[in-house]
CSV table of C-alpha atoms and ligand atoms in Angstrom, one decimal:
chain,number,residue,atom,x,y,z
Y,1,MET,CA,26.3,20.6,-20.9
Y,2,ARG,CA,22.7,20.2,-22.1
Y,3,THR,CA,19.6,21.1,-20.1
Y,4,ILE,CA,16.2,19.3,-20.3
Y,5,GLY,CA,13.0,20.5,-18.7
Y,6,VAL,CA,11.2,18.1,-16.3
Y,7,ALA,CA,7.7,19.0,-15.3
Y,8,MET,CA,7.2,17.6,-11.8
Y,9,ASN,CA,3.6,17.3,-10.5
Y,10,GLY,CA,2.9,16.4,-6.9
Y,11,VAL,CA,6.1,17.8,-5.4
Y,12,THR,CA,4.3,19.1,-2.4
Y,13,GLY,CA,3.6,15.5,-1.4
Y,14,ARG,CA,5.7,13.1,0.6
Y,15,MET,CA,7.2,11.1,-2.3
Y,16,GLY,CA,7.3,13.9,-4.8
Y,17,TYR,CA,9.2,16.3,-2.6
Y,18,ARG,CA,11.7,14.1,-0.7
Y,19,GLN,CA,12.5,11.2,-2.9
Y,20,HIS,CA,11.9,12.6,-6.4
Y,21,LEU,CA,12.7,16.3,-6.2
Y,22,VAL,CA,15.4,16.5,-3.5
Y,23,ARG,CA,17.0,13.0,-3.5
Y,24,SER,CA,16.8,12.4,-7.3
Y,25,VAL,CA,16.4,15.4,-9.6
Y,26,LEU,CA,18.3,18.0,-7.5
Y,27,ALA,CA,20.8,15.4,-6.4
Y,28,ILE,CA,21.6,14.6,-10.1
Y,29,ASN,CA,22.3,18.3,-10.7
Y,30,GLU,CA,24.4,18.6,-7.6
Y,31,GLN,CA,26.6,15.7,-8.8
Y,32,GLY,CA,27.2,17.7,-12.0
Y,33,GLY,CA,24.3,16.5,-14.1
Y,34,LEU,CA,23.6,13.2,-15.7
Y,35,ALA,CA,26.5,11.7,-17.6
Y,36,LEU,CA,25.6,10.2,-21.0
Y,37,SER,CA,27.6,7.5,-22.7
Y,38,ASP,CA,29.1,10.0,-25.2
Y,39,GLY,CA,30.5,12.1,-22.4
Y,40,THR,CA,27.9,14.9,-22.5
Y,41,ARG,CA,26.3,15.9,-19.2
Y,42,VAL,CA,22.7,16.8,-18.9
Y,43,ARG,CA,21.3,19.3,-16.3
Y,44,LEU,CA,17.7,18.9,-15.2
Y,45,GLU,CA,15.4,21.9,-15.0
Y,46,PRO,CA,12.5,21.1,-12.7
Y,47,ILE,CA,9.3,22.9,-13.4
Y,48,LEU,CA,7.2,22.5,-10.3
Y,49,VAL,CA,3.5,21.8,-11.0
Y,50,GLY,CA,0.7,21.7,-8.4
Y,51,ARG,CA,-2.6,23.0,-7.1
Y,52,ASN,CA,-1.2,25.4,-4.4
Y,53,GLU,CA,0.9,28.3,-5.8
Y,54,ALA,CA,2.1,29.4,-2.4
Y,55,LYS,CA,3.4,26.0,-1.5
Y,56,LEU,CA,5.1,25.6,-4.8
Y,57,ALA,CA,6.7,29.1,-4.4
Y,58,GLY,CA,8.0,28.0,-0.9
Y,59,ILE,CA,9.6,24.9,-2.3
Y,60,ALA,CA,11.1,26.8,-5.3
Y,61,ALA,CA,12.6,29.4,-2.9
Y,62,ARG,CA,14.0,26.8,-0.6
Y,63,HIS,CA,15.9,25.2,-3.5
Y,64,GLY,CA,16.8,28.2,-5.6
Y,65,LEU,CA,14.3,27.3,-8.4
Y,66,THR,CA,12.4,29.7,-10.5
Y,67,ALA,CA,9.9,27.6,-12.5
Y,68,TYR,CA,6.6,26.7,-10.9
Y,69,THR,CA,3.0,26.9,-12.0
Y,70,THR,CA,-0.5,25.7,-11.2
Y,71,ASP,CA,-1.1,25.3,-15.0
Y,72,LEU,CA,-0.1,21.9,-16.2
Y,73,GLU,CA,-0.3,22.8,-19.9
Y,74,SER,CA,2.0,25.7,-19.6
Y,75,ALA,CA,4.5,23.6,-17.7
Y,76,LEU,CA,4.3,20.9,-20.4
Y,77,GLU,CA,5.2,23.6,-23.1
Y,78,ARG,CA,8.5,24.0,-21.4
Y,79,ALA,CA,9.2,20.4,-20.5
Y,80,ASP,CA,10.7,17.4,-22.3
Y,81,VAL,CA,9.6,14.9,-19.6
Y,82,TYR,CA,6.5,14.9,-17.4
Y,83,PHE,CA,6.7,13.2,-13.9
Y,84,ASP,CA,3.7,12.5,-11.8
Y,85,ALA,CA,3.7,11.8,-8.0
Y,86,GLN,CA,0.2,13.1,-7.3
Y,87,VAL,CA,-2.3,11.1,-5.4
Y,88,THR,CA,-3.1,8.0,-7.4
Y,89,GLN,CA,-6.6,9.2,-8.3
Y,90,ALA,CA,-5.3,12.3,-10.1
Y,91,ARG,CA,-2.6,10.4,-12.1
Y,92,VAL,CA,-4.4,9.2,-15.3
Y,93,LYS,CA,-5.8,12.5,-16.4
Y,94,ALA,CA,-2.6,14.4,-16.0
Y,95,VAL,CA,-0.4,11.7,-17.6
Y,96,LEU,CA,-2.7,11.5,-20.6
Y,97,THR,CA,-2.5,15.2,-21.0
Y,98,ALA,CA,1.3,14.9,-21.0
Y,99,ILE,CA,1.2,12.1,-23.5
Y,100,GLU,CA,-1.1,14.0,-25.8
Y,101,ALA,CA,1.4,16.9,-25.7
Y,102,GLY,CA,4.1,14.4,-26.9
Y,103,LYS,CA,6.1,14.4,-23.6
Y,104,HIS,CA,8.0,11.4,-22.2
Y,105,VAL,CA,6.2,10.3,-19.1
Y,106,TYR,CA,7.5,8.9,-15.8
Y,107,ALA,CA,5.1,8.2,-12.9
Y,108,GLU,CA,4.8,6.8,-9.4
Y,109,LYS,CA,3.0,3.5,-8.9
Y,110,PRO,CA,0.3,2.5,-9.2
Y,111,THR,CA,0.0,4.1,-12.6
Y,112,ALA,CA,-3.9,4.0,-12.3
Y,113,GLU,CA,-6.6,2.7,-10.0
Y,114,SER,CA,-7.9,0.0,-12.5
Y,115,VAL,CA,-6.3,-2.3,-15.1
Y,116,ALA,CA,-8.4,-0.8,-17.8
Y,117,GLU,CA,-7.0,2.7,-17.2
Y,118,ALA,CA,-3.4,1.4,-16.7
Y,119,VAL,CA,-3.6,-0.5,-20.0
Y,120,ALA,CA,-5.1,2.6,-21.7
Y,121,LEU,CA,-2.1,4.7,-20.4
Y,122,ALA,CA,0.4,2.1,-21.8
Y,123,GLN,CA,-1.5,2.1,-25.1
Y,124,ALA,CA,-1.7,5.9,-25.3
Y,125,ALA,CA,2.0,6.2,-24.7
Y,126,ALA,CA,2.9,3.6,-27.3
Y,127,ALA,CA,0.6,5.2,-29.9
Y,128,ARG,CA,2.1,8.6,-29.3
Y,129,GLY,CA,5.6,7.1,-29.4
Y,130,VAL,CA,6.7,8.6,-26.1
Y,131,LYS,CA,9.0,6.9,-23.6
Y,132,ASN,CA,7.2,5.8,-20.4
Y,133,GLY,CA,8.3,4.5,-17.1
Y,134,VAL,CA,6.9,3.6,-13.7
Y,135,VAL,CA,8.7,3.9,-10.3
Y,136,GLN,CA,9.9,0.5,-9.1
Y,137,ASP,CA,12.2,1.8,-6.4
Y,138,LYS,CA,12.4,-1.4,-4.2
Y,139,LEU,CA,14.4,-3.1,-6.9
Y,140,PHE,CA,17.2,-0.7,-6.2
Y,141,LEU,CA,17.3,-1.1,-2.4
Y,142,PRO,CA,20.7,-2.4,-1.2
Y,143,GLY,CA,19.0,-5.4,0.6
Y,144,LEU,CA,17.2,-6.5,-2.6
Y,145,LEU,CA,20.3,-5.9,-4.8
Y,146,LYS,CA,22.2,-8.2,-2.5
Y,147,LEU,CA,19.3,-10.8,-2.8
Y,148,LYS,CA,19.5,-10.5,-6.6
Y,149,ARG,CA,23.2,-11.0,-6.4
Y,150,LEU,CA,22.6,-14.3,-4.4
Y,151,ILE,CA,20.1,-15.5,-6.9
Y,152,ASP,CA,22.4,-14.7,-9.9
Y,153,GLY,CA,25.2,-16.5,-8.1
Y,154,GLY,CA,23.2,-19.6,-7.7
Y,155,PHE,CA,23.3,-19.4,-3.9
Y,156,PHE,CA,19.8,-20.8,-3.2
Y,157,GLY,CA,19.8,-24.0,-5.3
Y,158,ARG,CA,16.1,-24.5,-6.1
Y,159,ILE,CA,14.1,-21.6,-4.6
Y,160,LEU,CA,11.2,-23.0,-2.7
Y,161,SER,CA,9.4,-20.1,-1.0
Y,162,VAL,CA,9.5,-16.4,-0.3
Y,163,ARG,CA,8.0,-14.9,2.9
Y,164,GLY,CA,7.5,-11.2,3.0
Y,165,GLU,CA,6.6,-9.1,6.0
Y,166,PHE,CA,5.9,-5.5,5.5
Y,167,GLY,CA,4.4,-2.9,7.8
Y,168,TYR,CA,4.3,-0.9,10.9
Y,169,TRP,CA,1.8,0.8,13.1
Y,170,VAL,CA,0.3,3.9,11.5
Y,171,PHE,CA,-1.2,6.0,14.2
Y,172,GLU,CA,-4.9,6.5,14.2
Y,173,GLY,CA,-4.5,10.3,14.3
Y,174,ASP,CA,-6.5,11.0,17.5
Y,175,TRP,CA,-4.0,10.9,20.4
Y,176,GLN,CA,-0.9,10.8,18.1
Y,177,GLU,CA,-0.8,12.3,14.6
Y,178,ALA,CA,-0.9,9.8,11.8
Y,179,GLN,CA,2.4,9.5,9.9
Y,180,ARG,CA,0.8,8.8,6.5
Y,181,PRO,CA,-1.8,10.9,4.5
Y,182,SER,CA,-5.4,10.2,5.3
Y,183,TRP,CA,-6.4,9.5,1.7
Y,184,ASN,CA,-4.6,6.2,2.0
Y,185,TYR,CA,-7.3,4.9,4.3
Y,186,ARG,CA,-10.3,5.9,2.1
Y,187,ALA,CA,-11.2,3.6,-0.8
Y,188,GLU,CA,-13.1,6.4,-2.5
Y,189,ASP,CA,-9.9,8.5,-2.6
Y,190,GLY,CA,-7.7,5.8,-4.1
Y,191,GLY,CA,-6.5,4.4,-0.8
Y,192,GLY,CA,-6.0,0.9,0.5
Y,193,ILE,CA,-2.9,-1.2,1.2
Y,194,ILE,CA,-3.6,-3.7,-1.7
Y,195,LEU,CA,-3.7,-1.0,-4.3
Y,196,ASP,CA,-0.6,0.6,-2.7
Y,197,MET,CA,1.6,-2.4,-2.0
Y,198,PHE,CA,0.6,-5.2,-4.5
Y,199,PRO,CA,2.2,-3.2,-7.4
Y,200,HIS,CA,5.5,-3.3,-5.4
Y,201,TRP,CA,5.1,-7.0,-4.7
Y,202,HIS,CA,4.4,-7.5,-8.3
Y,203,TYR,CA,7.7,-6.1,-9.6
Y,204,VAL,CA,9.7,-7.5,-6.8
Y,205,LEU,CA,8.4,-11.0,-7.4
Y,206,GLU,CA,8.5,-10.8,-11.2
Y,207,ASN,CA,12.0,-9.4,-11.4
Y,208,LEU,CA,13.6,-11.6,-8.7
Y,209,PHE,CA,11.7,-14.9,-8.8
Y,210,GLY,CA,9.5,-15.2,-11.9
Y,211,ARG,CA,6.0,-14.6,-13.3
Y,212,ILE,CA,3.1,-14.6,-10.9
Y,213,GLU,CA,0.6,-17.2,-11.9
Y,214,SER,CA,-2.1,-16.8,-9.2
Y,215,VAL,CA,-3.0,-14.8,-6.2
Y,216,TYR,CA,-5.1,-15.4,-3.1
Y,217,ALA,CA,-5.5,-12.4,-0.8
Y,218,LYS,CA,-7.5,-11.4,2.2
Y,219,GLY,CA,-7.8,-7.7,2.7
Y,220,VAL,CA,-9.1,-6.3,5.9
Y,221,THR,CA,-9.8,-3.0,7.6
Y,222,HIS,CA,-8.5,-3.5,11.1
Y,223,ILE,CA,-8.9,0.1,12.2
Y,224,PRO,CA,-12.4,1.3,11.2
Y,225,THR,CA,-12.1,4.9,12.3
Y,226,ARG,CA,-9.2,7.2,11.8
Y,227,HIS,CA,-8.6,11.0,12.2
Y,228,ASP,CA,-7.5,13.1,9.3
Y,229,GLU,CA,-5.0,16.0,8.9
Y,230,GLN,CA,-7.5,18.4,10.5
Y,231,GLY,CA,-8.1,16.1,13.4
Y,232,ARG,CA,-11.6,15.1,12.2
Y,233,ALA,CA,-12.8,11.5,12.6
Y,234,TYR,CA,-13.5,9.7,9.4
Y,235,PRO,CA,-14.6,6.1,8.5
Y,236,ALA,CA,-11.6,4.2,7.1
Y,237,THR,CA,-13.2,2.5,4.1
Y,238,ALA,CA,-10.0,1.0,2.6
Y,239,ASP,CA,-8.1,-2.1,3.6
Y,240,ASP,CA,-5.3,-1.4,6.0
Y,241,ALA,CA,-3.9,-5.0,6.0
Y,242,ALA,CA,-3.6,-7.7,3.3
Y,243,TYR,CA,-2.5,-11.3,3.7
Y,244,GLY,CA,-1.5,-12.7,0.3
Y,245,ILE,CA,-0.3,-15.9,-1.3
Y,246,PHE,CA,1.2,-15.8,-4.7
Y,247,GLU,CA,2.1,-18.8,-6.8
Y,248,LEU,CA,4.9,-18.2,-9.2
Y,249,GLU,CA,6.2,-20.0,-12.3
Y,250,GLY,CA,8.4,-22.9,-11.4
Y,251,GLY,CA,6.4,-23.7,-8.2
Y,252,VAL,CA,7.8,-21.0,-6.0
Y,253,ILE,CA,5.3,-20.0,-3.3
Y,254,ALA,CA,5.4,-16.4,-2.1
Y,255,GLN,CA,3.5,-15.3,1.0
Y,256,ILE,CA,3.4,-11.6,1.8
Y,257,ASN,CA,1.8,-9.9,4.8
Y,258,SER,CA,1.3,-6.1,4.3
Y,259,SER,CA,-0.1,-4.1,7.3
Y,260,TRP,CA,-0.4,-0.6,8.7
Y,261,ALA,CA,-1.8,-2.2,11.9
Y,262,VAL,CA,1.2,-4.3,13.0
Y,263,ARG,CA,3.9,-3.5,15.5
Y,264,VAL,CA,7.5,-4.1,14.3
Y,265,ASN,CA,9.4,-7.0,15.8
Y,266,ARG,CA,11.9,-7.2,12.9
Y,267,ASP,CA,15.1,-5.5,12.0
Y,268,GLU,CA,13.6,-3.6,9.1
Y,269,LEU,CA,10.2,-2.3,8.0
Y,270,VAL,CA,10.1,-4.8,5.2
Y,271,GLU,CA,11.9,-8.2,5.1
Y,272,PHE,CA,11.8,-11.1,2.7
Y,273,GLN,CA,13.0,-14.6,3.7
Y,274,VAL,CA,13.9,-16.8,0.8
Y,275,ASP,CA,14.3,-20.5,1.4
Y,276,GLY,CA,16.1,-22.7,-1.2
Y,277,THR,CA,17.4,-26.2,-1.2
Y,278,HIS,CA,21.0,-25.0,-0.8
Y,279,GLY,CA,20.6,-22.0,1.4
Y,280,SER,CA,18.3,-19.3,2.8
Y,281,ALA,CA,18.4,-15.5,3.0
Y,282,VAL,CA,16.6,-12.7,4.8
Y,283,ALA,CA,16.8,-9.4,3.0
Y,284,GLY,CA,15.6,-6.1,4.3
Y,285,LEU,CA,15.9,-2.5,2.9
Y,286,ARG,CA,19.6,-2.4,3.5
Y,287,THR,CA,20.9,-5.6,4.8
Y,288,CYS,CA,20.8,-9.3,3.8
Y,289,ARG,CA,21.7,-12.3,5.9
Y,290,ILE,CA,22.3,-15.8,4.8
Y,291,GLN,CA,22.5,-19.4,6.1
Y,292,HIS,CA,24.0,-22.1,3.9
Y,293,ARG,CA,22.9,-25.7,4.0
Y,294,ALA,CA,26.3,-26.7,5.5
Y,295,THR,CA,25.8,-24.3,8.5
Y,296,THR,CA,22.1,-25.1,9.0
Y,297,PRO,CA,21.5,-26.3,12.6
Y,298,LYS,CA,19.3,-29.3,13.3
Y,299,PRO,CA,16.6,-28.2,15.8
Y,300,VAL,CA,14.7,-30.9,17.5
Y,301,TRP,CA,11.2,-30.2,18.7
Y,302,ASN,CA,10.9,-30.5,22.4
Y,303,PRO,CA,8.5,-28.2,24.3
Y,304,ASP,CA,9.6,-29.6,27.6
Y,305,LEU,CA,13.0,-27.8,27.3
Y,306,PRO,CA,13.6,-24.1,27.0
Y,307,ALA,CA,15.1,-23.0,23.6
Y,308,THR,CA,18.8,-22.6,24.2
Y,309,ALA,CA,20.0,-22.3,20.6
Y,310,ARG,CA,20.4,-18.7,19.4
Y,311,PHE,CA,19.0,-19.3,15.9
Y,312,ARG,CA,19.7,-15.8,14.6
Y,313,ASP,CA,23.3,-16.1,15.5
Y,314,GLY,CA,23.8,-18.7,12.9
Y,315,TRP,CA,23.3,-16.3,10.0
Y,316,GLN,CA,26.0,-14.4,8.1
Y,317,GLU,CA,25.9,-10.8,6.8
Y,318,VAL,CA,26.2,-10.4,3.0
Y,319,PRO,CA,28.9,-7.7,2.4
Y,320,ASP,CA,28.0,-4.6,0.4
Y,321,ASN,CA,30.8,-5.0,-2.2
Y,322,ALA,CA,29.5,-1.8,-3.7
Y,323,GLU,CA,28.4,1.7,-2.9
Y,324,PHE,CA,24.6,2.0,-3.0
Y,325,ASP,CA,23.0,5.2,-4.2
Y,326,ASN,CA,19.4,6.3,-3.5
Y,327,GLY,CA,17.1,3.8,-5.3
Y,328,PHE,CA,14.8,6.5,-6.7
Y,329,LYS,CA,17.8,8.4,-8.1
Y,330,ILE,CA,19.2,5.3,-9.7
Y,331,GLN,CA,15.9,4.7,-11.5
Y,332,TRP,CA,15.6,8.4,-12.5
Y,333,GLU,CA,19.1,8.1,-14.2
Y,334,LEU,CA,18.1,4.9,-16.0
Y,335,PHE,CA,14.8,6.5,-17.2
Y,336,LEU,CA,16.6,9.7,-18.4
Y,337,ARG,CA,19.2,7.6,-20.3
Y,338,HIS,CA,16.3,5.8,-21.9
Y,339,VAL,CA,14.8,9.1,-23.0
Y,340,LEU,CA,18.1,10.7,-24.1
Y,341,GLU,CA,20.1,7.9,-25.6
Y,342,ASP,CA,17.6,5.0,-25.9
Y,343,ALA,CA,19.2,2.9,-23.2
Y,344,PRO,CA,17.0,-0.1,-22.2
Y,345,PHE,CA,14.4,0.5,-19.5
Y,346,PRO,CA,12.1,-2.5,-18.7
Y,347,TYR,CA,10.0,-0.7,-16.1
Y,348,ASP,CA,7.5,0.8,-18.5
Y,349,PHE,CA,3.8,1.4,-18.3
Y,350,ALA,CA,3.1,-2.1,-19.4
Y,351,ALA,CA,5.0,-3.3,-16.3
Y,352,GLY,CA,3.0,-0.7,-14.4
Y,353,ALA,CA,-0.2,-2.1,-15.7
Y,354,ARG,CA,0.7,-5.7,-14.6
Y,355,GLY,CA,1.3,-4.3,-11.1
Y,356,VAL,CA,-2.2,-2.7,-11.1
Y,357,GLN,CA,-3.6,-6.0,-12.4
Y,358,LEU,CA,-2.2,-7.8,-9.4
Y,359,ALA,CA,-3.8,-5.3,-7.1
Y,360,GLU,CA,-7.1,-5.5,-8.9
Y,361,LEU,CA,-7.0,-9.3,-8.7
Y,362,GLY,CA,-6.0,-9.2,-5.0
Y,363,LEU,CA,-9.0,-7.0,-4.3
Y,364,ARG,CA,-11.3,-9.4,-6.2
Y,365,SER,CA,-9.8,-12.4,-4.5
Y,366,SER,CA,-10.5,-10.9,-1.2
Y,367,ALA,CA,-14.1,-9.9,-2.1
Y,368,GLU,CA,-14.9,-13.2,-3.6
Y,369,GLY,CA,-12.9,-15.4,-1.3
Y,370,ARG,CA,-11.1,-17.3,-4.0
Y,371,ARG,CA,-7.8,-17.7,-5.8
Y,372,MET,CA,-7.4,-15.8,-9.0
Y,373,ALA,CA,-5.3,-16.7,-12.0
Y,374,VAL,CA,-3.1,-13.9,-13.3
Y,375,GLU,CA,-3.6,-13.9,-17.1
Y,376,ASP,CA,-1.2,-12.3,-19.5
Y,377,LEU,CA,-2.4,-8.7,-20.2
G,401,NAD,N1,7.3,4.3,-4.5
G,401,NAD,C1,7.0,4.3,-3.3
G,401,NAD,O1,7.6,3.7,-2.4
G,401,NAD,C2,5.8,5.1,-2.8
G,401,NAD,C3,5.6,5.3,-1.5
G,401,NAD,C4,4.5,6.1,-1.1
G,401,NAD,C5,3.6,6.6,-2.1
G,401,NAD,N2,3.8,6.3,-3.4
G,401,NAD,C6,2.8,6.8,-4.4
G,401,NAD,O2,3.1,8.2,-4.6
G,401,NAD,C7,1.9,8.9,-4.8
G,401,NAD,C8,1.8,10.0,-3.8
G,401,NAD,O3,1.8,9.5,-2.5
G,401,NAD,P1,2.3,10.4,-1.2
G,401,NAD,O4,2.4,9.5,-0.1
G,401,NAD,O5,3.4,11.3,-1.6
G,401,NAD,O6,0.9,11.3,-1.1
G,401,NAD,P2,0.8,12.8,-0.5
G,401,NAD,O7,-0.6,12.9,0.0
G,401,NAD,O8,1.9,13.2,0.4
G,401,NAD,O9,1.0,13.7,-1.8
G,401,NAD,C9,0.1,13.8,-2.8
G,401,NAD,C10,0.4,14.9,-3.8
G,401,NAD,O10,-0.7,14.9,-4.8
G,401,NAD,C11,-1.2,16.2,-4.9
G,401,NAD,N3,-2.6,16.1,-5.2
G,401,NAD,C12,-3.1,16.3,-6.5
G,401,NAD,N4,-4.4,16.2,-6.5
G,401,NAD,C13,-4.8,15.9,-5.2
G,401,NAD,C14,-6.1,15.6,-4.6
G,401,NAD,N5,-7.2,15.7,-5.3
G,401,NAD,N6,-6.1,15.4,-3.3
G,401,NAD,C15,-4.9,15.3,-2.6
G,401,NAD,N7,-3.7,15.6,-3.1
G,401,NAD,C16,-3.6,15.9,-4.4
G,401,NAD,C17,-0.9,16.8,-3.5
G,401,NAD,O11,-0.9,18.2,-3.6
G,401,NAD,C18,0.5,16.3,-3.2
G,401,NAD,O12,1.5,17.0,-3.9
G,401,NAD,C19,0.8,7.9,-4.7
G,401,NAD,O13,0.3,7.5,-6.0
G,401,NAD,C20,1.4,6.7,-4.0
G,401,NAD,O14,0.9,5.4,-4.4
G,401,NAD,C21,4.9,5.6,-3.8
């Protein structure tokens, strides 16, 4: 059994604590460590890094950990890997410090707020020769894994279009507490749904359907005033909804709505409908339903008659055929194998920079009211 040190910054946050510390790093230790291909097992020693020592001490005590500090450099001295789930704005500086210290780096998305910085991070990591990775958790969701299985099995024939619907109502924070941190709604603090969600849409589209050639997006701030964690009103300066059209290689058209100002009338908080010549699928976080061309009903438009056909009944559930682990944990294991035994890991900082590029182009498209070509970085 080997042990490696993992400095984890941002573990007091939503993602850093629940998904990365508890559901990934500690879960890997609980299952007996990470198994490498030569049979050795590796235990992870988290070194918690943050701004508030008392909060770090609380988390450490809750999980029987001893290593925590507010000093990034001293954490890096004890670490082999640096992980960052801080607010986006704090990411670049800390990750660059870790790269300079020669540590392998893994980070939440978006890797930076601008393409220039995201590319600089990728270049710095390459120049220093450290392994680098960005979180692309949606790829490991059961629903999207089933969708990938359908694509790989040739279910769709020629894929025509993808319609994504993401979102839910995020409370304004006055009469009911908001369920997301307030920085997400302030552009000056790195917020905005385009910067948050377009990096996700980038890797989902690129990995499942092909390269994105152009984007047209309209970002809006539907709710102009929100209330923060202290109950104070603040102007929401960032986009809280984005309506995007993405043209992919091979002529596939993807259209994705992202909104924190929509009420859910769907089975899941995100759903993608894929239509192909031979069949269609609707994939969510966990489930995936299909309709084959041979079982496709023939609706006839007649507004004089009530709709009697129960269209949703004509879809079939795709079976699990596997056990699905937590997506964040799966990606942690892939990254650590990449670090420890050079296993392939395509989700690097260059991929992260392409995600930031799509967000930046989406914001420009919205500001300028025009379609933007996505050039190779
Ligand atoms: N992969 C995903 O599905 C997913 C989902 C949500 C958020 N994220 C990303 O994870 C990151 C963290 O998001 P979150 O929702 O956990 O945020 P959060 O506000 O809950 O946590 C932010 C963390 O950053 C720390 N921090 C450092 N400097 C800060 C500063 N100046 N102001 C405020 N906090 C500061 C906080 O202490 C906290 O630990 C973001 O980059 C976000 O884009 C990813």
